[in-house]
C-alpha cells in the first residue's frame, strides 16, 4: 500500500508561543516537512533560546517572526490572543492566514475577527496532555488527534488550506461552527476536566488516606486534573455558558444515580451501567 | 542490589472462579512460585477445560478442588460468594485459610464469617481493568497494585500469612477494617466508576456527535465505564450507603463549580483548579 501524505500547504510558518502545542507543531514540521521554514515568537529571551533549537528563526520581536509567514499559528493561552493579534496584524502579508490552537472558539473568533478579518480561521487540535511547556513537546502529538476547524466568515479556500495543514500534521480534521465547537467540547473535554478536578479535590478533602490505595481506575479517571490550572481557568470561563449547562446536566444525572442507590434496584442500576458500558465500548 | 522476594506461604492453593482475577493469580503463581500446587474450580465444564491449561487440577466439583488446599481464594462476583462458601466449607482442612477478591468487604465479611469462622480473612487486590474473563488474565496484574486485607475477628497470624501471600504476588498490602475499606473504596473506586458511567451516558444522550471528536482526556476519564455492568451493579449496591454519601458529596462539589462558572470569578476558579492539580500531581 502506498501512503500518500498530504503536503504542508505553506512554505513559511510562524508559531506564536513555544509551549507544548507550539513546540510540537515545530517538531512535527521538522520531521514531516523539513523544507518548510519555521519561525517562532516567544515573550522571554530564555524561551527564544529554547525555540531556536527547533525553529529556523526565533525572536521576541513579533514583526520579525511573522513578516514573511504564509501561516501564523497563535499557540498562547486564549486570554493573550487578542493583544498578540493586534501586535502582529500590521506586519502580516496580505495573503497570509492566521489560525490558533485555543480550546474555545466563539469568544476567540469574535475577538480576533475584528482585528484579522477573513485572514483568521480558528482551529482546535485536540491533542494536549496534562503536561505543559516545550519540554513536553513531541513530533507525534497530532498523530490521529481530532482537529476542529471552525470557519466563520472565512474564505472557503482558506479554510480548506488550513484544514490541509492539520491533515499534513496527522490530524483527523472536522469542520464545525464556532458555537457548535464550543457546545461539543463542553461535553467531551471541559466537563470531563471539571469532573476529574472535582473528584480529586473531593477525595483529598474527605478521605485523603484513601489516595494511597488508589489504583489505575482512579489515576486514569483523574489524570487530566493535573493539567495547568491557570490555562484551564481561562478555558472554563471563556466557555462558561455551554459548560454550565453541561455541569448542571451532570448534577442531574448523579442525582438519578443517587436515587438508584437509595432504591437498591439491581435491574435499573444494571440498565444504566449497561448503557454506559455499551456507549464506552463504541468509542 | 539483591531483591529478596517474599515466598508464597501456602504449598497448595485453590482458586474458585477462573475469571480475570482468578486466572491472573494462577498465572502469577506459575511464574513466581512454580512449586505451589494450584487447583481451580469453575461452574461450567468448558471453563474447566480453560482452567486446566493454567492450573495443576481443575474441576466443577468444589470438594475435589479445595480438599487439600492450604489457601482457598474466592474469585467470583460477591453475590455468589455465600453459596460457594457453604458448598466448600465441609471439605476444608481445619488449618486452611479462605480469602476472597471482592470489591466490597463489610457485607462479604458479615456473610462469610458465620459460614467460615476465623478461617476467613477478606482481601481486595485493587487490580482489575475494564476487561473481564480468563482471556484478559495476566501474570503481572498484581505487580505494584494495592491490596487491602480486612481482618475482623480473624487470627493475627492468619492475617499476616494472607498478607504475605499478596506481597509474594507483587502487591503493596494495607490492612483496614471491613467498614474502613468500604468507605475508602467508595471514594477512590466506586464513585469514580459511577462518575465515568454518568459522563459517557450523558454525552451519548446529549451530544452523541461530539463522541467522534473526543481525545485522550475523555477516553481516560471514562475508561472504567467499559467495565462489566453486572459486576459493577453488584459492587455499587453492596456498598450503597458509603457510595450514596460520596455521590451526594460529588453533587454538592459540582454545584459549587456551577456557581464559580456563573460568578465568572477567575481567582476562585483558579484556586479550585490549582488545589486539584496539586492533589493529582501528588499521586
Short mmCIF file of N, CA, C and O in Angstrom, two decimals, chain A residues 63-166:
data_model
loop_
_atom_site.label_atom_id
_atom_site.label_comp_id
_atom_site.label_asym_id
_atom_site.label_seq_id
_atom_site.Cartn_x
_atom_site.Cartn_y
_atom_site.Cartn_z
N UNK A 63 7.06 41.24 14.86
CA UNK A 63 7.08 41.67 13.45
C UNK A 63 8.09 40.87 12.65
O UNK A 63 7.81 40.42 11.53
N UNK A 64 9.28 40.66 13.22
CA UNK A 64 10.32 39.88 12.52
C UNK A 64 9.89 38.43 12.32
O UNK A 64 10.27 37.79 11.33
N UNK A 65 9.10 37.90 13.24
CA UNK A 65 8.70 36.49 13.17
C UNK A 65 7.62 36.26 12.12
O UNK A 65 7.63 35.25 11.42
N UNK A 66 6.67 37.22 12.00
CA UNK A 66 5.52 36.97 11.11
C UNK A 66 5.66 37.58 9.72
O UNK A 66 4.87 37.25 8.83
N UNK A 67 6.65 38.48 9.52
CA UNK A 67 6.70 39.29 8.29
C UNK A 67 6.62 38.47 7.01
O UNK A 67 5.91 38.85 6.07
N UNK A 68 7.32 37.35 6.92
CA UNK A 68 7.33 36.58 5.67
C UNK A 68 6.40 35.36 5.73
O UNK A 68 6.38 34.55 4.79
N UNK A 69 5.67 35.18 6.83
CA UNK A 69 4.92 33.94 7.03
C UNK A 69 3.70 33.83 6.12
O UNK A 69 3.02 34.83 5.84
N UNK A 70 3.42 32.60 5.67
CA UNK A 70 2.20 32.31 4.91
C UNK A 70 1.09 31.83 5.85
O UNK A 70 -0.08 31.93 5.53
N UNK A 71 1.50 31.29 6.98
CA UNK A 71 0.55 30.89 8.02
C UNK A 71 1.13 31.29 9.37
O UNK A 71 2.31 31.03 9.64
N UNK A 72 0.30 31.95 10.18
CA UNK A 72 0.70 32.30 11.55
C UNK A 72 -0.22 31.50 12.49
O UNK A 72 -1.44 31.48 12.29
N UNK A 73 0.38 30.82 13.48
CA UNK A 73 -0.42 30.00 14.40
C UNK A 73 -0.26 30.53 15.82
O UNK A 73 0.84 30.52 16.37
N UNK A 74 -1.35 30.99 16.39
CA UNK A 74 -1.32 31.51 17.76
C UNK A 74 -1.40 30.33 18.73
O UNK A 74 -2.42 29.65 18.81
N UNK A 75 -0.30 30.10 19.46
CA UNK A 75 -0.23 28.97 20.39
C UNK A 75 -0.01 29.50 21.80
O UNK A 75 0.96 29.14 22.48
N UNK A 76 -0.88 30.39 22.21
CA UNK A 76 -0.78 31.03 23.53
C UNK A 76 -2.12 30.86 24.23
O UNK A 76 -3.12 30.53 23.58
N UNK A 77 -2.18 31.08 25.55
CA UNK A 77 -3.48 30.99 26.22
C UNK A 77 -4.49 31.95 25.58
O UNK A 77 -4.10 33.02 25.08
N UNK A 78 -5.77 31.57 25.60
CA UNK A 78 -6.76 32.36 24.87
C UNK A 78 -6.84 33.81 25.35
O UNK A 78 -7.09 34.70 24.56
N UNK A 79 -6.56 34.05 26.63
CA UNK A 79 -6.61 35.41 27.14
C UNK A 79 -5.54 36.32 26.55
O UNK A 79 -5.66 37.55 26.58
N UNK A 80 -4.48 35.73 26.00
CA UNK A 80 -3.37 36.53 25.46
C UNK A 80 -3.49 36.74 23.95
O UNK A 80 -2.69 37.48 23.36
N UNK A 81 -4.50 36.13 23.32
CA UNK A 81 -4.53 36.12 21.85
C UNK A 81 -4.82 37.48 21.23
O UNK A 81 -4.21 37.86 20.23
N UNK A 82 -5.76 38.22 21.80
CA UNK A 82 -6.19 39.46 21.16
C UNK A 82 -5.04 40.46 21.08
O UNK A 82 -4.79 41.06 20.02
N UNK A 83 -4.32 40.62 22.19
CA UNK A 83 -3.22 41.60 22.20
C UNK A 83 -2.15 41.20 21.19
O UNK A 83 -1.59 42.05 20.47
N UNK A 84 -1.86 39.90 21.10
CA UNK A 84 -0.85 39.45 20.14
C UNK A 84 -1.33 39.62 18.70
O UNK A 84 -0.54 40.00 17.82
N UNK A 85 -2.62 39.37 18.46
CA UNK A 85 -3.17 39.57 17.10
C UNK A 85 -3.02 41.02 16.69
O UNK A 85 -2.62 41.33 15.56
N UNK A 86 -3.30 41.92 17.63
CA UNK A 86 -3.14 43.36 17.32
C UNK A 86 -1.68 43.71 17.04
O UNK A 86 -1.38 44.50 16.15
N UNK A 87 -0.79 43.11 17.79
CA UNK A 87 0.63 43.42 17.64
C UNK A 87 1.18 42.89 16.32
O UNK A 87 2.05 43.52 15.69
N UNK A 88 0.67 41.76 15.86
CA UNK A 88 1.24 41.18 14.64
C UNK A 88 0.54 41.62 13.37
O UNK A 88 1.13 41.57 12.27
N UNK A 89 -0.72 42.07 13.47
CA UNK A 89 -1.52 42.39 12.29
C UNK A 89 -0.81 43.34 11.30
O UNK A 89 -0.84 43.10 10.09
N UNK A 90 -0.14 44.41 11.79
CA UNK A 90 0.47 45.36 10.83
C UNK A 90 1.59 44.75 10.00
O UNK A 90 1.94 45.29 8.96
N UNK A 91 2.15 43.61 10.46
CA UNK A 91 3.31 43.02 9.76
C UNK A 91 2.91 41.90 8.79
O UNK A 91 3.75 41.39 8.07
N UNK A 92 1.62 41.47 8.84
CA UNK A 92 1.18 40.32 8.03
C UNK A 92 1.22 40.60 6.54
O UNK A 92 0.81 41.68 6.10
N UNK A 93 1.66 39.62 5.74
CA UNK A 93 1.46 39.70 4.29
C UNK A 93 -0.04 39.65 4.01
O UNK A 93 -0.76 38.95 4.73
N UNK A 94 -0.53 40.34 2.97
CA UNK A 94 -1.98 40.29 2.67
C UNK A 94 -2.47 38.87 2.38
O UNK A 94 -3.61 38.53 2.67
N UNK A 95 -1.60 38.02 1.87
CA UNK A 95 -2.02 36.65 1.52
C UNK A 95 -1.90 35.68 2.70
O UNK A 95 -2.29 34.52 2.59
N UNK A 96 -1.34 36.15 3.81
CA UNK A 96 -1.12 35.24 4.94
C UNK A 96 -2.44 34.86 5.61
O UNK A 96 -3.39 35.64 5.61
N UNK A 97 -2.47 33.66 6.18
CA UNK A 97 -3.60 33.24 7.00
C UNK A 97 -3.13 33.13 8.45
O UNK A 97 -1.95 32.94 8.71
N UNK A 98 -4.09 33.28 9.36
CA UNK A 98 -3.79 33.16 10.78
C UNK A 98 -4.75 32.13 11.37
O UNK A 98 -5.95 32.14 11.06
N UNK A 99 -4.23 31.23 12.20
CA UNK A 99 -5.10 30.33 12.94
C UNK A 99 -4.61 30.28 14.38
O UNK A 99 -3.69 31.00 14.76
N UNK A 100 -5.25 29.45 15.19
CA UNK A 100 -4.87 29.36 16.60
C UNK A 100 -5.08 27.93 17.06
O UNK A 100 -5.50 27.08 16.28
N UNK A 101 -4.76 27.65 18.32
CA UNK A 101 -4.97 26.31 18.85
C UNK A 101 -5.83 26.35 20.11
O UNK A 101 -5.82 25.41 20.92
N UNK A 102 -6.60 27.44 20.28
CA UNK A 102 -7.37 27.63 21.51
C UNK A 102 -8.47 26.59 21.69
O UNK A 102 -9.05 26.11 20.72
N UNK A 103 -8.76 26.28 22.96
CA UNK A 103 -9.73 25.24 23.28
C UNK A 103 -11.17 25.74 23.25
O UNK A 103 -12.10 24.97 23.45
N UNK A 104 -11.36 27.05 23.08
CA UNK A 104 -12.70 27.64 22.99
C UNK A 104 -12.71 28.48 21.71
O UNK A 104 -11.69 29.10 21.37
N UNK A 105 -13.81 28.47 20.96
CA UNK A 105 -13.73 29.11 19.66
C UNK A 105 -14.62 30.35 19.50
O UNK A 105 -14.15 31.34 18.94
N UNK A 106 -15.89 30.34 19.96
CA UNK A 106 -16.74 31.51 19.72
C UNK A 106 -16.12 32.79 20.29
O UNK A 106 -16.03 33.80 19.58
N UNK A 107 -15.64 32.79 21.54
CA UNK A 107 -15.04 34.03 22.06
C UNK A 107 -13.76 34.42 21.31
O UNK A 107 -13.52 35.60 21.07
N UNK A 108 -12.96 33.43 20.91
CA UNK A 108 -11.72 33.73 20.20
C UNK A 108 -12.04 34.33 18.82
O UNK A 108 -11.49 35.35 18.42
N UNK A 109 -12.99 33.71 18.11
CA UNK A 109 -13.36 34.21 16.78
C UNK A 109 -13.92 35.63 16.91
O UNK A 109 -13.56 36.52 16.14
N UNK A 110 -14.76 35.87 17.90
CA UNK A 110 -15.36 37.20 17.99
C UNK A 110 -14.34 38.25 18.43
O UNK A 110 -14.48 39.42 18.13
N UNK A 111 -13.28 37.83 19.12
CA UNK A 111 -12.22 38.79 19.48
C UNK A 111 -11.25 39.03 18.33
O UNK A 111 -10.73 40.13 18.16
N UNK A 112 -10.95 37.97 17.54
CA UNK A 112 -9.89 38.10 16.54
C UNK A 112 -10.40 38.53 15.18
O UNK A 112 -9.66 39.17 14.41
N UNK A 113 -11.67 38.21 14.86
CA UNK A 113 -12.19 38.59 13.54
C UNK A 113 -12.11 40.10 13.30
O UNK A 113 -11.69 40.53 12.22
N UNK A 114 -12.45 40.95 14.30
CA UNK A 114 -12.33 42.40 14.05
C UNK A 114 -10.89 42.85 13.80
O UNK A 114 -10.66 43.84 13.12
N UNK A 115 -9.94 42.11 14.35
CA UNK A 115 -8.53 42.51 14.19
C UNK A 115 -7.96 41.94 12.88
O UNK A 115 -7.24 42.63 12.16
N UNK A 116 -8.29 40.69 12.57
CA UNK A 116 -7.62 40.00 11.46
C UNK A 116 -8.53 39.76 10.25
O UNK A 116 -8.07 39.32 9.20
N UNK A 117 -9.83 40.07 10.39
CA UNK A 117 -10.77 39.91 9.28
C UNK A 117 -10.79 38.49 8.77
O UNK A 117 -10.64 37.53 9.55
N UNK A 118 -10.96 38.34 7.45
CA UNK A 118 -11.12 37.00 6.87
C UNK A 118 -9.80 36.25 6.78
O UNK A 118 -9.75 35.12 6.33
N UNK A 119 -8.71 36.89 7.23
CA UNK A 119 -7.43 36.15 7.27
C UNK A 119 -7.41 35.12 8.40
O UNK A 119 -6.57 34.24 8.42
N UNK A 120 -8.36 35.25 9.36
CA UNK A 120 -8.37 34.36 10.52
C UNK A 120 -9.35 33.21 10.36
O UNK A 120 -10.52 33.41 10.00
N UNK A 121 -8.88 31.99 10.62
CA UNK A 121 -9.73 30.79 10.69
C UNK A 121 -9.34 30.06 11.97
O UNK A 121 -8.19 29.66 12.13
N UNK A 122 -10.30 29.87 12.87
CA UNK A 122 -10.00 29.21 14.14
C UNK A 122 -9.75 27.72 13.99
O UNK A 122 -10.36 27.06 13.14
N UNK A 123 -8.85 27.18 14.81
CA UNK A 123 -8.59 25.74 14.85
C UNK A 123 -8.51 25.29 16.30
O UNK A 123 -8.19 26.09 17.19
N UNK A 124 -8.75 24.00 16.52
CA UNK A 124 -8.56 23.43 17.85
C UNK A 124 -8.08 21.99 17.71
O UNK A 124 -8.89 21.07 17.63
N UNK A 125 -6.75 21.80 17.65
CA UNK A 125 -6.25 20.43 17.64
C UNK A 125 -6.43 19.83 19.05
O UNK A 125 -5.90 20.39 20.02
N UNK A 126 -7.19 18.73 19.16
CA UNK A 126 -7.49 18.18 20.49
C UNK A 126 -6.40 17.22 20.89
O UNK A 126 -6.59 16.00 20.98
N UNK A 127 -5.24 17.80 21.15
CA UNK A 127 -4.06 17.00 21.40
C UNK A 127 -3.24 17.67 22.48
O UNK A 127 -2.20 18.23 22.20
N UNK A 128 -3.73 17.68 23.66
CA UNK A 128 -2.92 18.21 24.74
C UNK A 128 -2.50 17.04 25.58
O UNK A 128 -2.52 15.89 25.16
N UNK A 129 -2.11 17.33 26.77
CA UNK A 129 -1.86 16.30 27.76
C UNK A 129 -1.85 17.07 29.06
O UNK A 129 -2.02 18.28 29.08
N UNK A 130 -1.70 16.35 30.18
CA UNK A 130 -1.66 17.07 31.44
C UNK A 130 -0.33 17.79 31.61
O UNK A 130 -0.16 18.60 32.51
N UNK A 131 0.62 17.50 30.71
CA UNK A 131 1.90 18.18 30.78
C UNK A 131 1.82 19.52 30.04
O UNK A 131 0.92 19.75 29.26
N UNK A 132 2.79 20.36 30.28
CA UNK A 132 2.80 21.66 29.61
C UNK A 132 4.24 22.03 29.29
O UNK A 132 5.18 21.43 29.82
N UNK A 133 4.42 22.99 28.41
CA UNK A 133 5.74 23.53 28.15
C UNK A 133 6.47 22.79 27.05
O UNK A 133 6.15 21.66 26.68
N UNK A 134 7.51 23.47 26.55
CA UNK A 134 8.29 22.96 25.42
C UNK A 134 8.95 21.62 25.73
O UNK A 134 9.11 20.77 24.84
N UNK A 135 9.30 21.38 27.01
CA UNK A 135 9.95 20.10 27.37
C UNK A 135 9.05 18.91 27.03
O UNK A 135 9.54 17.81 26.76
N UNK A 136 7.73 19.13 27.10
CA UNK A 136 6.79 18.03 26.86
C UNK A 136 6.43 17.89 25.39
O UNK A 136 5.69 16.99 25.01
N UNK A 137 6.94 18.78 24.52
CA UNK A 137 6.57 18.77 23.10
C UNK A 137 7.03 17.49 22.42
O UNK A 137 8.08 16.94 22.75
N UNK A 138 6.22 17.00 21.47
CA UNK A 138 6.53 15.75 20.75
C UNK A 138 6.09 15.88 19.29
O UNK A 138 5.01 16.37 18.99
N UNK A 139 6.92 15.36 18.38
CA UNK A 139 6.62 15.43 16.94
C UNK A 139 5.34 14.67 16.60
O UNK A 139 4.67 15.00 15.64
N UNK A 140 4.98 13.65 17.40
CA UNK A 140 3.80 12.84 17.05
C UNK A 140 2.56 13.23 17.85
O UNK A 140 1.58 12.48 17.87
N UNK A 141 2.57 14.42 18.48
CA UNK A 141 1.43 14.80 19.33
C UNK A 141 0.12 14.83 18.55
O UNK A 141 -0.95 14.56 19.10
N UNK A 142 0.19 15.17 17.24
CA UNK A 142 -1.05 15.37 16.47
C UNK A 142 -1.49 14.11 15.72
O UNK A 142 -2.55 14.10 15.10
N UNK A 143 -0.65 13.08 15.74
CA UNK A 143 -0.96 11.85 15.01
C UNK A 143 -2.31 11.27 15.47
O UNK A 143 -2.46 10.94 16.64
N UNK A 144 -3.27 11.22 14.55
CA UNK A 144 -4.62 10.67 14.82
C UNK A 144 -5.48 11.51 15.77
O UNK A 144 -6.57 11.08 16.13
N UNK A 145 -4.99 12.69 16.16
CA UNK A 145 -5.82 13.55 17.01
C UNK A 145 -6.92 14.18 16.17
O UNK A 145 -6.74 14.43 14.98
N UNK A 146 -8.08 14.44 16.80
CA UNK A 146 -9.12 15.21 16.11
C UNK A 146 -8.68 16.67 16.10
O UNK A 146 -8.13 17.18 17.09
N UNK A 147 -8.85 17.36 14.95
CA UNK A 147 -8.63 18.81 14.92
C UNK A 147 -9.90 19.45 14.39
O UNK A 147 -10.38 19.10 13.31
N UNK A 148 -10.46 20.37 15.16
CA UNK A 148 -11.71 21.02 14.77
C UNK A 148 -11.38 22.37 14.16
O UNK A 148 -10.74 23.21 14.81
N UNK A 149 -11.77 22.57 12.90
CA UNK A 149 -11.57 23.85 12.23
C UNK A 149 -12.92 24.54 12.19
O UNK A 149 -13.94 23.92 11.88
N UNK A 150 -12.94 25.82 12.58
CA UNK A 150 -14.23 26.50 12.79
C UNK A 150 -14.36 27.74 11.93
O UNK A 150 -14.26 28.87 12.43
N UNK A 151 -14.63 27.58 10.62
CA UNK A 151 -14.79 28.75 9.75
C UNK A 151 -16.00 29.57 10.18
O UNK A 151 -17.00 29.01 10.63
N UNK A 152 -15.87 30.88 10.02
CA UNK A 152 -17.00 31.75 10.38
C UNK A 152 -17.34 32.55 9.12
O UNK A 152 -18.02 32.04 8.24
N UNK A 153 -16.78 33.74 8.99
CA UNK A 153 -16.95 34.46 7.73
C UNK A 153 -15.74 34.19 6.82
O UNK A 153 -15.52 34.87 5.83
N UNK A 154 -14.96 33.16 7.18
CA UNK A 154 -13.71 32.90 6.47
C UNK A 154 -13.96 32.43 5.03
O UNK A 154 -14.98 31.82 4.73
N UNK A 155 -13.00 32.70 4.16
CA UNK A 155 -12.99 32.24 2.78
C UNK A 155 -12.91 30.70 2.75
O UNK A 155 -12.05 30.11 3.42
N UNK A 156 -13.77 30.03 1.95
CA UNK A 156 -13.76 28.55 1.93
C UNK A 156 -12.42 27.96 1.48
O UNK A 156 -12.00 26.92 2.00
N UNK A 157 -11.75 28.61 0.53
CA UNK A 157 -10.45 28.10 0.08
C UNK A 157 -9.43 28.18 1.23
O UNK A 157 -8.66 27.24 1.48
N UNK A 158 -9.45 29.30 1.93
CA UNK A 158 -8.55 29.46 3.08
C UNK A 158 -8.83 28.39 4.14
O UNK A 158 -7.91 27.79 4.70
N UNK A 159 -10.10 28.11 4.37
CA UNK A 159 -10.49 27.08 5.34
C UNK A 159 -9.95 25.72 4.91
O UNK A 159 -9.39 24.97 5.72
N UNK A 160 -10.08 25.42 3.61
CA UNK A 160 -9.57 24.14 3.11
C UNK A 160 -8.05 24.06 3.27
O UNK A 160 -7.51 22.99 3.58
N UNK A 161 -7.36 25.18 3.06
CA UNK A 161 -5.90 25.17 3.16
C UNK A 161 -5.46 24.95 4.61
O UNK A 161 -4.53 24.18 4.88
N UNK A 162 -6.14 25.62 5.53
CA UNK A 162 -5.82 25.41 6.96
C UNK A 162 -6.12 23.95 7.36
O UNK A 162 -5.33 23.30 8.07
N UNK A 163 -7.24 23.42 6.86
CA UNK A 163 -7.58 22.02 7.16
C UNK A 163 -6.50 21.08 6.62
O UNK A 163 -6.10 20.11 7.29
N UNK A 164 -6.01 21.37 5.40
CA UNK A 164 -4.97 20.53 4.80
C UNK A 164 -3.68 20.58 5.64
O UNK A 164 -2.97 19.58 5.75
N UNK A 165 -3.41 21.74 6.24
CA UNK A 165 -2.24 21.85 7.11
C UNK A 165 -2.34 20.87 8.28
O UNK A 165 -1.39 20.12 8.58
N UNK A 166 -3.50 20.83 8.94
CA UNK A 166 -3.65 19.93 10.10
C UNK A 166 -3.63 18.47 9.66
O UNK A 166 -3.10 17.61 10.37
#
